[in-house]
């Protein structure tokens, strides 16, 4: 497959991010309404994606204005450590893409400390009797003390990172215990995954799967599958354990086998009637593509070509059919689905779709 189009896509992305950074500033975009991003507080799970995007573009352009905005975002995100009751397991997404990136680019020791403190918060969410990292605090009357969710696979790298940085395996042990629980409790026979599994927090007994952001408890939320592909590939990268790579490949096969012709999934792979006008989730496609490239980076030649080609086909379709280069819109990818059942950001641009689209294209560009 020829990848010349990637350079063209990259040039357009740089122009667009340099422009939208002027309207977005040091804030936290989530999804779009009428082409403009709705912003969210710095403790929201999506807060890391905008500084993460700024660092991706800064890494290639050295545009100092983008760097300054990313640094200003990190100051706000790290302040949320003092808003402990708002925090959740997605501190992984938040701090990996802000504090850890700032430490890597600028050797900023304060940012490194913020991420290390956060790794302790994430490790503190571990429930040893159920072997799971608790996802969320309670919301109103909804008791989440026994809930684990598939997205958490993407937060485990914060724990692997902390173990490497302080040369202490405790955080890695917790990450692996959680990943092993996900292998056992979340992945279904056919390679599809549950979004939420509930446990009794006192005994660790499995109570059952919940629909979460999917259509039903036994459906197959496409973004959940994308998080699993990428998350297991990362657990393999940090541990070298084959069982994680095997899981990433198994879910990837399910994902690829269920894609429609244009390679961008419907928001759930198991809707009661797979109607051709069900909304797509371009974010799931972008996340999966970046995860497939992660798999490609750790396997041997023939397999490497298979995963790279699969990722490139998805990205090419996103570039041709889903990218939004209009002057008056802020998002990069159209047709993402945030939370269909609650009608939140349906057929919208999503900052995490944009982030992983750019990250995956950059992986292809720099190969
Ligand atoms: N809950 C994270 C997501 O929407 O993917």
Coordinates of C-alpha atoms and ligand atoms in Angstrom, one line a residue:
X1 CA 0.0 0.0 0.0
X2 CA 1.3 3.4 -0.9
X3 CA 1.4 6.0 1.9
X4 CA 2.1 9.2 0.0
X5 CA -1.3 10.5 1.1
X6 CA -0.2 10.5 4.7
X7 CA 2.1 13.5 4.1
X8 CA -0.8 15.4 2.5
X9 CA -3.0 14.6 5.4
X10 CA -0.3 15.6 7.9
X11 CA 0.1 19.0 6.2
X12 CA -3.7 19.7 6.4
X13 CA -3.7 18.6 10.1
X14 CA -1.0 21.0 11.0
X15 CA -2.8 23.9 9.3
X16 CA -6.0 23.0 11.0
X17 CA -4.6 22.6 14.5
X18 CA -2.6 25.8 14.3
X19 CA -5.9 27.5 13.4
X20 CA -8.2 25.9 15.9
X21 CA -5.6 26.3 18.7
X22 CA -6.4 30.1 18.4
X23 CA -10.1 29.6 19.2
X24 CA -9.7 26.7 21.7
X25 CA -6.7 28.0 23.6
X26 CA -5.8 26.3 26.9
X27 CA -9.2 24.7 27.4
X28 CA -10.6 21.1 27.3
X29 CA -12.7 20.4 24.2
X30 CA -15.0 17.3 24.3
X31 CA -17.4 16.9 21.3
X32 CA -18.8 19.3 18.8
X33 CA -22.2 21.0 18.5
X34 CA -22.7 22.8 15.2
X35 CA -19.0 22.5 14.4
X36 CA -17.6 24.1 17.6
X37 CA -16.2 22.1 20.5
X38 CA -18.1 22.1 23.8
X39 CA -15.5 22.4 26.5
X40 CA -15.4 20.5 29.8
X41 CA -13.7 20.9 33.2
X42 CA -10.1 19.9 33.6
X43 CA -11.1 16.8 35.7
X44 CA -13.1 15.3 32.8
X45 CA -11.8 12.1 31.3
X46 CA -11.2 13.8 27.9
X47 CA -9.0 16.6 29.3
X48 CA -5.7 15.1 28.2
X49 CA -6.5 14.8 24.5
X50 CA -6.2 18.5 23.5
X51 CA -2.8 19.0 25.2
X52 CA -1.9 15.5 23.8
X53 CA -2.8 16.7 20.3
X54 CA -0.8 19.9 20.8
X55 CA 2.3 17.9 21.8
X56 CA 1.9 15.7 18.7
X57 CA 2.0 18.7 16.4
X58 CA 4.6 20.5 18.5
X59 CA 6.9 17.4 18.2
X60 CA 7.0 17.9 14.4
X61 CA 6.7 21.7 14.0
X62 CA 8.3 23.1 17.2
X63 CA 5.6 25.7 17.2
X64 CA 6.2 27.4 20.5
X65 CA 2.7 28.7 20.8
X66 CA 1.3 25.2 20.8
X67 CA 3.8 24.2 23.4
X68 CA 2.8 27.1 25.7
X69 CA -0.9 26.1 25.4
X70 CA -0.1 22.4 26.3
X71 CA 1.9 23.6 29.3
X72 CA -1.1 25.8 30.4
X73 CA -3.4 22.8 30.1
X74 CA -1.1 20.7 32.2
X75 CA -1.2 23.4 35.0
X76 CA -5.0 23.1 35.1
X77 CA -5.1 19.3 34.9
X78 CA -2.5 18.8 37.6
X79 CA -4.5 21.2 39.8
X80 CA -7.3 18.6 39.8
X81 CA -5.2 16.4 42.1
X82 CA -6.6 18.7 44.8
X83 CA -10.1 18.0 43.6
X84 CA -9.8 14.4 44.6
X85 CA -13.5 13.6 44.8
X86 CA -13.9 14.4 41.1
X87 CA -11.2 12.0 40.0
X88 CA -11.6 8.5 38.4
X89 CA -9.5 5.9 36.7
X90 CA -9.2 8.0 33.5
X91 CA -6.4 9.9 35.2
X92 CA -4.3 7.7 33.0
X93 CA -5.6 9.3 29.8
X94 CA -5.4 12.7 31.4
X95 CA -1.9 12.7 32.8
X96 CA -0.1 10.5 30.2
X97 CA -1.0 13.0 27.5
X98 CA -0.3 16.1 29.6
X99 CA 2.2 15.7 32.5
X100 CA 4.2 12.7 31.1
X101 CA 4.4 14.3 27.6
X102 CA 5.6 17.6 29.3
X103 CA 8.2 15.7 31.3
X104 CA 9.3 13.9 28.1
X105 CA 9.5 17.0 26.0
X106 CA 10.8 19.5 28.5
X107 CA 12.4 17.4 31.3
X108 CA 10.0 19.1 33.6
X109 CA 10.4 17.4 37.0
X110 CA 7.2 18.9 38.5
X111 CA 5.2 17.4 35.7
X112 CA 6.9 14.0 36.4
X113 CA 5.9 14.3 40.0
X114 CA 2.3 15.1 39.1
X115 CA 2.2 11.9 37.0
X116 CA 3.8 9.8 39.8
X117 CA 1.2 11.1 42.4
X118 CA -1.5 10.2 39.9
X119 CA -0.2 6.7 39.5
X120 CA -0.6 6.3 43.3
X121 CA -4.2 7.5 43.0
X122 CA -4.8 5.0 40.2
X123 CA -3.1 2.2 42.1
X124 CA -5.3 3.1 45.1
X125 CA -8.4 2.3 43.1
X126 CA -7.4 -1.4 43.0
X127 CA -9.8 -3.8 44.7
X128 CA -7.7 -6.8 45.7
X129 CA -10.5 -9.3 46.3
X130 CA -12.0 -8.7 42.8
X131 CA -8.6 -7.9 41.2
X132 CA -10.0 -4.9 39.4
X133 CA -9.3 -1.1 39.3
X134 CA -12.5 0.6 40.2
X135 CA -13.6 2.9 37.3
X136 CA -15.6 5.8 38.7
X137 CA -16.8 7.4 41.9
X138 CA -20.5 7.1 42.7
X139 CA -22.7 9.4 40.7
X140 CA -25.8 10.3 42.7
X141 CA -27.4 7.1 43.9
X142 CA -25.6 4.9 41.4
X143 CA -23.1 2.8 43.4
X144 CA -19.9 2.2 41.3
X145 CA -17.8 0.6 44.0
X146 CA -17.7 -2.7 42.1
X147 CA -17.5 -1.5 38.5
X148 CA -14.6 -2.1 36.2
X149 CA -14.7 -0.9 32.5
X150 CA -12.8 -1.9 29.4
X151 CA -11.5 1.6 28.8
X152 CA -9.2 1.2 31.8
X153 CA -6.9 -0.9 29.7
X154 CA -5.7 2.4 28.3
X155 CA -5.0 3.8 31.8
X156 CA -2.6 0.9 32.7
X157 CA 0.4 2.5 31.0
X158 CA 0.5 5.1 33.7
X159 CA 1.2 2.3 36.2
X160 CA 3.8 0.6 33.9
X161 CA 5.4 4.0 33.4
X162 CA 5.5 4.7 37.2
X163 CA 7.1 1.3 37.9
X164 CA 9.8 2.0 35.3
X165 CA 10.5 5.5 36.5
X166 CA 10.9 4.6 40.2
X167 CA 12.3 1.1 39.6
X168 CA 9.6 -0.5 41.7
X169 CA 7.3 -3.2 40.3
X170 CA 4.3 -2.5 42.6
X171 CA 2.4 -0.5 40.0
X172 CA 3.1 -3.0 37.2
X173 CA 1.8 -5.8 39.4
X174 CA -1.5 -4.0 39.9
X175 CA -1.7 -3.3 36.1
X176 CA -1.1 -6.9 35.3
X177 CA -3.6 -8.2 37.9
X178 CA -6.2 -5.9 36.3
X179 CA -5.3 -6.9 32.7
X180 CA -5.6 -10.6 33.7
X181 CA -9.0 -10.0 35.2
X182 CA -10.1 -8.3 31.9
X183 CA -8.8 -11.3 29.9
X184 CA -11.0 -13.5 32.0
X185 CA -14.1 -11.4 32.5
X186 CA -14.5 -9.0 29.6
X187 CA -13.5 -10.8 26.4
X188 CA -16.2 -13.0 24.9
X189 CA -15.7 -16.2 22.9
X190 CA -15.9 -14.4 19.6
X191 CA -13.4 -11.6 20.5
X192 CA -16.1 -9.0 21.3
X193 CA -15.8 -7.2 24.7
X194 CA -18.1 -6.0 27.4
X195 CA -18.0 -2.4 28.4
X196 CA -18.7 -2.8 32.1
X197 CA -18.4 -5.8 34.4
X198 CA -19.8 -5.4 38.0
X199 CA -18.3 -7.2 41.0
X200 CA -19.3 -7.5 44.6
X201 CA -16.7 -5.1 46.1
X202 CA -16.7 -7.1 49.4
X203 CA -16.2 -10.6 48.0
X204 CA -15.0 -10.0 44.5
X205 CA -17.8 -12.2 43.1
X206 CA -18.7 -11.3 39.5
X207 CA -22.2 -9.9 39.4
X208 CA -22.5 -9.6 35.6
X209 CA -21.9 -7.4 32.5
X210 CA -23.7 -4.1 32.1
X211 CA -24.4 -2.3 28.8
X212 CA -22.4 0.8 29.6
X213 CA -22.1 2.9 26.4
X214 CA -23.0 -0.1 24.3
X215 CA -26.5 -1.1 23.1
X216 CA -26.8 -4.0 25.6
X217 CA -24.8 -6.1 28.1
X218 CA -24.2 -8.8 25.4
X219 CA -23.8 -6.4 22.4
X220 CA -20.4 -5.2 21.2
X221 CA -19.7 -1.4 21.7
X222 CA -17.2 -0.7 18.9
X223 CA -15.2 1.9 20.9
X224 CA -14.9 -0.7 23.7
X225 CA -13.3 -3.1 21.3
X226 CA -11.0 -0.4 20.1
X227 CA -9.8 0.4 23.6
X228 CA -9.2 -3.4 24.2
X229 CA -7.1 -3.7 21.0
X230 CA -4.9 -0.8 21.9
X231 CA -4.9 -1.4 25.6
X232 CA -3.8 -5.1 25.3
X233 CA -1.1 -4.1 22.7
X234 CA 0.3 -1.6 25.3
X235 CA 0.2 -4.2 28.1
X236 CA 2.2 -6.5 25.8
X237 CA 4.6 -3.6 25.0
X238 CA 5.3 -3.0 28.7
X239 CA 5.4 -6.6 30.0
X240 CA 6.4 -8.8 27.0
X241 CA 3.7 -11.3 28.0
X242 CA 2.3 -13.1 25.0
X243 CA -1.2 -13.5 26.5
X244 CA -1.8 -9.8 26.1
X245 CA -0.6 -9.7 22.5
X246 CA -2.9 -12.7 21.8
X247 CA -5.8 -10.8 23.3
X248 CA -5.1 -7.7 21.3
X249 CA -5.0 -9.8 18.1
X250 CA -8.2 -11.7 19.0
X251 CA -10.2 -8.5 19.5
X252 CA -8.6 -6.9 16.4
X253 CA -9.8 -9.8 14.3
X254 CA -13.4 -9.4 15.6
X255 CA -13.2 -5.6 15.0
X256 CA -11.8 -6.0 11.4
X257 CA -14.3 -8.8 10.5
X258 CA -17.3 -6.7 11.5
X259 CA -16.3 -3.4 9.7
X260 CA -18.6 -2.2 6.9
X261 CA -17.2 -1.5 3.5
X262 CA -15.8 1.9 4.3
X263 CA -13.9 0.5 7.4
X264 CA -15.5 2.8 9.9
X265 CA -17.7 0.9 12.4
X266 CA -21.2 1.5 13.5
X267 CA -21.3 2.6 17.1
X268 CA -22.1 -0.9 18.2
X269 CA -21.3 -4.1 16.2
X270 CA -24.4 -5.9 17.5
X271 CA -27.4 -3.7 17.0
X272 CA -30.7 -5.5 16.8
X273 CA -31.1 -4.6 13.1
X274 CA -27.8 -3.4 11.6
X275 CA -29.4 -0.6 9.7
X276 CA -27.3 1.3 7.2
X277 CA -28.3 4.6 8.8
X278 CA -27.1 3.7 12.3
X279 CA -24.5 6.3 13.4
X280 CA -20.9 5.4 12.9
X281 CA -18.1 6.0 15.4
X282 CA -15.1 7.5 13.6
X283 CA -13.4 7.7 17.0
X284 CA -13.5 3.9 17.4
X285 CA -12.0 3.6 13.9
X286 CA -9.1 6.0 14.8
X287 CA -8.4 4.4 18.2
X288 CA -8.4 0.9 16.6
X289 CA -6.1 2.1 13.8
X290 CA -3.5 3.4 16.3
X291 CA -3.8 0.1 18.2
X292 CA -3.3 -2.0 15.1
X293 CA -0.2 0.0 14.4
X294 CA 1.0 -0.7 17.9
X295 CA 0.5 -4.5 17.2
X296 CA 2.3 -4.0 13.8
X297 CA 5.3 -2.6 15.7
X298 CA 5.8 -5.8 17.8
X299 CA 5.1 -8.6 15.4
X300 CA 7.2 -10.3 12.6
X301 CA 7.2 -9.3 8.9
X302 CA 4.0 -10.9 7.4
X303 CA 1.9 -10.1 10.4
X304 CA 3.4 -6.6 10.5
X305 CA 2.2 -6.0 7.0
X306 CA -1.3 -7.3 7.8
X307 CA -1.8 -5.0 10.7
X308 CA -0.2 -2.0 9.1
X309 CA -2.3 -2.4 6.0
X310 CA -5.5 -2.8 8.0
X311 CA -4.7 0.4 10.0
X312 CA -3.8 2.3 6.8
X313 CA -7.1 1.3 5.1
X314 CA -9.1 2.6 8.1
X315 CA -7.0 5.8 8.2
X316 CA -7.3 6.4 4.4
X317 CA -11.1 6.1 4.7
X318 CA -11.1 8.5 7.6
X319 CA -9.0 10.9 5.6
X320 CA -11.2 10.7 2.4
X321 CA -14.6 10.3 3.9
X322 CA -14.7 11.6 7.4
X323 CA -12.1 14.4 7.8
X324 CA -13.5 17.9 8.1
X325 CA -11.3 20.7 6.6
X326 CA -13.9 23.4 6.6
X327 CA -12.7 26.7 7.9
X328 CA -15.5 27.3 10.3
X329 CA -15.4 23.9 12.2
X330 CA -13.1 22.9 14.9
X331 CA -13.1 19.1 14.8
X332 CA -10.9 17.0 12.5
X333 CA -13.1 13.9 12.2
X334 CA -16.8 13.9 11.5
X335 CA -19.3 11.2 12.5
X336 CA -18.1 10.2 16.0
X337 CA -20.6 8.8 18.5
X338 CA -19.9 9.8 22.1
X339 CA -22.8 8.1 24.0
X340 CA -25.6 7.0 21.7
X341 CA -28.1 5.8 24.3
X342 CA -27.9 9.1 26.2
X343 CA -27.8 11.1 23.0
X344 CA -24.5 12.8 24.0
X345 CA -22.4 13.9 21.0
X346 CA -24.0 11.7 18.4
X347 CA -22.7 12.3 14.8
X348 CA -20.2 14.8 16.2
X349 CA -16.5 15.4 16.2
X350 CA -14.9 14.0 19.3
X351 CA -11.6 15.2 20.7
X352 CA -10.4 11.7 21.3
X353 CA -11.2 10.6 17.8
X354 CA -9.2 13.6 16.6
X355 CA -6.3 12.7 18.9
X356 CA -6.0 9.1 17.8
X357 CA -6.4 10.0 14.1
X358 CA -3.4 12.3 14.3
X359 CA -1.4 9.9 16.5
X360 CA -2.0 7.0 14.1
X361 CA -1.2 9.1 11.0
X362 CA 2.0 10.3 12.7
X363 CA 3.0 6.6 13.4
X364 CA 2.5 5.9 9.6
X365 CA 4.4 9.0 8.6
X366 CA 7.4 8.3 10.9
X367 CA 7.6 4.5 10.1
Ligands
LIG1 N1 -15.9 6.2 28.4 C1 -14.9 6.6 27.4 C2 -15.4 6.6 26.1 O1 -16.4 7.2 25.8 O2 -14.8 6.0 25.2

